[in-house]
mmCIF file of C-alpha atoms in Angstrom:
data_model
loop_
_atom_site.group_PDB
_atom_site.id
_atom_site.type_symbol
_atom_site.label_atom_id
_atom_site.label_comp_id
_atom_site.label_asym_id
_atom_site.label_seq_id
_atom_site.Cartn_x
_atom_site.Cartn_y
_atom_site.Cartn_z
ATOM 1 C CA UNK A 1179 0.000 0.000 0.000
ATOM 2 C CA UNK A 1180 1.141 3.363 -0.868
ATOM 3 C CA UNK A 1181 1.106 6.070 1.639
ATOM 4 C CA UNK A 1182 0.788 9.644 0.604
ATOM 5 C CA UNK A 1183 2.437 12.219 2.677
ATOM 6 C CA UNK A 1184 0.587 15.455 2.992
ATOM 7 C CA UNK A 1185 2.767 18.448 2.508
ATOM 8 C CA UNK A 1186 2.919 20.624 5.460
ATOM 9 C CA UNK A 1187 2.413 24.317 4.890
ATOM 10 C CA UNK A 1188 5.769 25.946 4.853
ATOM 11 C CA UNK A 1189 6.127 29.618 5.549
ATOM 12 C CA UNK A 1190 7.513 31.042 2.335
ATOM 13 C CA UNK A 1191 9.491 34.249 1.940
ATOM 14 C CA UNK A 1192 9.058 34.406 -1.842
ATOM 15 C CA UNK A 1193 8.056 37.803 -3.352
ATOM 16 C CA UNK A 1194 8.894 41.387 -2.512
ATOM 17 C CA UNK A 1195 8.088 43.297 0.572
ATOM 18 C CA UNK A 1196 6.377 46.659 0.480
ATOM 19 C CA UNK A 1197 9.591 48.367 1.543
ATOM 20 C CA UNK A 1198 11.568 46.815 -1.326
ATOM 21 C CA UNK A 1199 8.928 47.914 -3.824
ATOM 22 C CA UNK A 1200 9.015 51.487 -2.488
ATOM 23 C CA UNK A 1201 12.819 51.633 -2.769
ATOM 24 C CA UNK A 1202 12.677 50.464 -6.392
ATOM 25 C CA UNK A 1203 9.932 52.972 -7.268
ATOM 26 C CA UNK A 1204 11.900 55.813 -5.677
ATOM 27 C CA UNK A 1205 15.065 54.825 -7.578
ATOM 28 C CA UNK A 1206 13.190 54.714 -10.886
ATOM 29 C CA UNK A 1207 11.686 58.134 -10.117
ATOM 30 C CA UNK A 1208 15.113 59.629 -9.391
ATOM 31 C CA UNK A 1209 16.562 58.199 -12.623
ATOM 32 C CA UNK A 1210 13.576 59.525 -14.577
ATOM 33 C CA UNK A 1211 13.997 62.987 -13.056
ATOM 34 C CA UNK A 1212 17.659 63.012 -14.092
ATOM 35 C CA UNK A 1213 16.906 61.877 -17.663
ATOM 36 C CA UNK A 1214 13.879 64.121 -18.382
ATOM 37 C CA UNK A 1215 15.765 67.409 -19.036
ATOM 38 C CA UNK A 1216 18.108 65.697 -21.478
ATOM 39 C CA UNK A 1217 15.196 64.106 -23.324
ATOM 40 C CA UNK A 1218 13.296 67.395 -23.507
ATOM 41 C CA UNK A 1219 16.407 69.146 -24.849
ATOM 42 C CA UNK A 1220 16.846 66.442 -27.474
ATOM 43 C CA UNK A 1221 13.215 66.731 -28.580
ATOM 44 C CA UNK A 1222 13.527 70.526 -28.776
ATOM 45 C CA UNK A 1223 16.691 70.322 -30.927
ATOM 46 C CA UNK A 1224 14.944 67.854 -33.241
ATOM 47 C CA UNK A 1225 11.962 70.210 -33.580
ATOM 48 C CA UNK A 1226 14.224 73.160 -34.467
ATOM 49 C CA UNK A 1227 16.212 71.044 -36.954
ATOM 50 C CA UNK A 1228 12.998 69.871 -38.602
ATOM 51 C CA UNK A 1229 11.719 73.444 -38.901
ATOM 52 C CA UNK A 1230 15.020 74.520 -40.459
ATOM 53 C CA UNK A 1231 14.902 71.624 -42.931
ATOM 54 C CA UNK A 1232 11.295 72.474 -43.847
ATOM 55 C CA UNK A 1233 12.289 76.098 -44.360
ATOM 56 C CA UNK A 1234 15.250 75.159 -46.588
ATOM 57 C CA UNK A 1235 12.983 72.932 -48.672
ATOM 58 C CA UNK A 1236 10.423 75.726 -49.108
ATOM 59 C CA UNK A 1237 13.111 78.196 -50.210
ATOM 60 C CA UNK A 1238 14.707 75.710 -52.631
ATOM 61 C CA UNK A 1239 11.322 74.769 -54.081
ATOM 62 C CA UNK A 1240 10.373 78.424 -54.635
ATOM 63 C CA UNK A 1241 13.730 79.096 -56.284
ATOM 64 C CA UNK A 1242 13.555 76.102 -58.631
ATOM 65 C CA UNK A 1243 9.891 76.827 -59.398
ATOM 66 C CA UNK A 1244 10.859 80.373 -60.430
ATOM 67 C CA UNK A 1245 13.490 78.956 -62.806
ATOM 68 C CA UNK A 1246 11.288 76.239 -64.289
ATOM 69 C CA UNK A 1247 8.217 78.408 -64.865
ATOM 70 C CA UNK A 1248 10.088 81.639 -65.688
ATOM 71 C CA UNK A 1249 8.148 83.621 -63.084
ATOM 72 C CA UNK A 1250 9.049 85.622 -60.005
ATOM 73 C CA UNK A 1251 8.505 83.804 -56.708
ATOM 74 C CA UNK A 1252 8.097 85.642 -53.418
ATOM 75 C CA UNK A 1253 8.378 83.986 -50.018
ATOM 76 C CA UNK A 1254 6.476 86.027 -47.455
ATOM 77 C CA UNK A 1255 6.784 85.493 -43.712
ATOM 78 C CA UNK A 1256 3.680 85.877 -41.579
ATOM 79 C CA UNK A 1257 3.899 88.286 -38.660
ATOM 80 C CA UNK A 1258 5.138 91.837 -38.436
ATOM 81 C CA UNK A 1259 8.748 92.826 -39.148
ATOM 82 C CA UNK A 1260 9.708 89.345 -40.257
ATOM 83 C CA UNK A 1261 9.131 87.751 -36.828
ATOM 84 C CA UNK A 1262 6.693 84.887 -36.719
ATOM 85 C CA UNK A 1263 5.787 82.992 -33.562
ATOM 86 C CA UNK A 1264 3.294 80.926 -35.597
ATOM 87 C CA UNK A 1265 5.596 80.037 -38.479
ATOM 88 C CA UNK A 1266 3.621 80.115 -41.707
ATOM 89 C CA UNK A 1267 5.163 81.011 -45.053
ATOM 90 C CA UNK A 1268 3.384 82.086 -48.207
ATOM 91 C CA UNK A 1269 4.894 81.530 -51.638
ATOM 92 C CA UNK A 1270 3.424 83.824 -54.281
ATOM 93 C CA UNK A 1271 4.161 84.954 -57.795
ATOM 94 C CA UNK A 1272 4.125 88.708 -56.995
ATOM 95 C CA UNK A 1273 5.088 90.921 -54.072
ATOM 96 C CA UNK A 1274 2.457 92.111 -51.637
ATOM 97 C CA UNK A 1275 0.017 89.290 -52.465
ATOM 98 C CA UNK A 1276 -1.201 87.313 -49.482
ATOM 99 C CA UNK A 1277 -2.683 84.387 -51.377
ATOM 100 C CA UNK A 1278 -0.818 81.435 -52.771
ATOM 101 C CA UNK A 1279 0.862 78.367 -51.372
ATOM 102 C CA UNK A 1280 0.789 78.532 -47.604
ATOM 103 C CA UNK A 1281 3.039 76.196 -45.624
ATOM 104 C CA UNK A 1282 3.506 75.593 -41.945
ATOM 105 C CA UNK A 1283 7.068 75.137 -40.748
ATOM 106 C CA UNK A 1284 8.076 72.553 -38.156
ATOM 107 C CA UNK A 1285 5.221 70.067 -38.272
ATOM 108 C CA UNK A 1286 2.373 69.613 -35.827
ATOM 109 C CA UNK A 1287 4.238 70.730 -32.730
ATOM 110 C CA UNK A 1288 5.398 74.113 -33.939
ATOM 111 C CA UNK A 1289 3.973 76.197 -31.101
ATOM 112 C CA UNK A 1290 7.385 76.900 -29.611
ATOM 113 C CA UNK A 1291 9.170 77.571 -32.941
ATOM 114 C CA UNK A 1292 9.890 81.183 -33.900
ATOM 115 C CA UNK A 1293 11.176 82.410 -37.254
ATOM 116 C CA UNK A 1294 13.014 85.718 -37.500
ATOM 117 C CA UNK A 1295 13.788 87.020 -40.999
ATOM 118 C CA UNK A 1296 15.840 90.070 -41.930
ATOM 119 C CA UNK A 1297 13.307 90.864 -44.685
ATOM 120 C CA UNK A 1298 9.529 90.471 -44.814
ATOM 121 C CA UNK A 1299 9.763 89.007 -48.337
ATOM 122 C CA UNK A 1300 12.394 86.934 -50.124
ATOM 123 C CA UNK A 1301 12.211 87.422 -53.893
ATOM 124 C CA UNK A 1302 13.545 85.066 -56.565
ATOM 125 C CA UNK A 1303 13.369 86.362 -60.164
ATOM 126 C CA UNK A 1304 12.551 84.250 -63.220
ATOM 127 C CA UNK A 1305 16.163 82.973 -63.294
ATOM 128 C CA UNK A 1306 16.015 81.828 -59.662
ATOM 129 C CA UNK A 1307 18.334 84.637 -58.576
ATOM 130 C CA UNK A 1308 17.768 86.407 -55.283
ATOM 131 C CA UNK A 1309 16.611 89.953 -56.011
ATOM 132 C CA UNK A 1310 16.106 91.890 -52.783
ATOM 133 C CA UNK A 1311 13.705 94.825 -52.871
ATOM 134 C CA UNK A 1312 16.100 96.599 -50.504
ATOM 135 C CA UNK A 1313 19.849 95.867 -50.949
ATOM 136 C CA UNK A 1314 20.306 96.248 -47.178
ATOM 137 C CA UNK A 1315 18.202 93.089 -46.727
ATOM 138 C CA UNK A 1316 20.795 90.940 -48.493
ATOM 139 C CA UNK A 1317 21.927 88.274 -47.711
ATOM 140 C CA UNK A 1318 18.545 86.826 -46.770
ATOM 141 C CA UNK A 1319 18.767 85.286 -43.307
ATOM 142 C CA UNK A 1320 16.047 83.418 -41.426
ATOM 143 C CA UNK A 1321 16.776 82.334 -37.858
ATOM 144 C CA UNK A 1322 14.906 79.382 -36.406
ATOM 145 C CA UNK A 1323 14.620 79.320 -32.633
ATOM 146 C CA UNK A 1324 12.502 77.936 -29.853
ATOM 147 C CA UNK A 1325 11.859 78.814 -26.253
ATOM 148 C CA UNK A 1326 14.465 76.340 -25.022
ATOM 149 C CA UNK A 1327 17.097 76.551 -27.768
ATOM 150 C CA UNK A 1328 20.510 77.837 -26.812
ATOM 151 C CA UNK A 1329 22.252 77.716 -30.190
ATOM 152 C CA UNK A 1330 20.652 79.710 -32.997
ATOM 153 C CA UNK A 1331 20.090 77.884 -36.281
ATOM 154 C CA UNK A 1332 19.481 79.638 -39.553
ATOM 155 C CA UNK A 1333 19.051 79.451 -43.307
ATOM 156 C CA UNK A 1334 21.074 81.941 -45.358
ATOM 157 C CA UNK A 1335 20.586 82.792 -49.018
ATOM 158 C CA UNK A 1336 24.173 83.993 -49.272
ATOM 159 C CA UNK A 1337 24.654 84.872 -52.936
ATOM 160 C CA UNK A 1338 22.614 86.622 -55.578
ATOM 161 C CA UNK A 1339 22.631 83.346 -57.498
ATOM 162 C CA UNK A 1340 20.580 81.931 -54.637
ATOM 163 C CA UNK A 1341 23.112 79.711 -52.867
ATOM 164 C CA UNK A 1342 21.439 78.389 -49.717
ATOM 165 C CA UNK A 1343 23.466 77.648 -46.585
ATOM 166 C CA UNK A 1344 22.320 76.093 -43.315
ATOM 167 C CA UNK A 1345 24.274 77.484 -40.378
ATOM 168 C CA UNK A 1346 24.471 77.257 -36.587
ATOM 169 C CA UNK A 1347 25.622 79.617 -33.858
ATOM 170 C CA UNK A 1348 27.944 82.472 -34.793
ATOM 171 C CA UNK A 1349 27.713 81.573 -38.504
ATOM 172 C CA UNK A 1350 24.205 83.093 -38.494
ATOM 173 C CA UNK A 1351 25.654 86.611 -38.127
ATOM 174 C CA UNK A 1352 24.868 88.691 -41.239
ATOM 175 C CA UNK A 1353 28.213 90.522 -41.046
ATOM 176 C CA UNK A 1354 29.972 87.311 -42.097
ATOM 177 C CA UNK A 1355 28.367 87.381 -45.550
#
């Protein structure tokens, strides 16, 4: 005959105590607090870089469109005095017109992006050459910034032939061109 032995209940210490769980949660919170500013800075730099890339694409497209269609293209910045906290650009075929292709710069999360241009309008003639209405406005410079950015980033139309340069920091100074 077989005899079955009943297992006696053994007091087990498997699992985590409440104190151990609290220590782990506190450590994760501290690590998260240390990493959050770096992550936010990274996201902000990416947003500014994307806005600058969008802006360069808009300028290059307007310039090539002027060459291909043999028409003047004007890039107009929304906002007074070339400063736009809600970055929207208009590309038109004549100066002073407020209708035409309207593009937002920087994607969906552009609330913290600010564009500052040295001229209200950038003009490309039928050859794609930069033709400033006021010679003092040349070279065309558009700075892209955000609330948290420390290094200015910009797009510069540096030559009358329409050469476009992307620059950072001190290279955005108009006296260098």
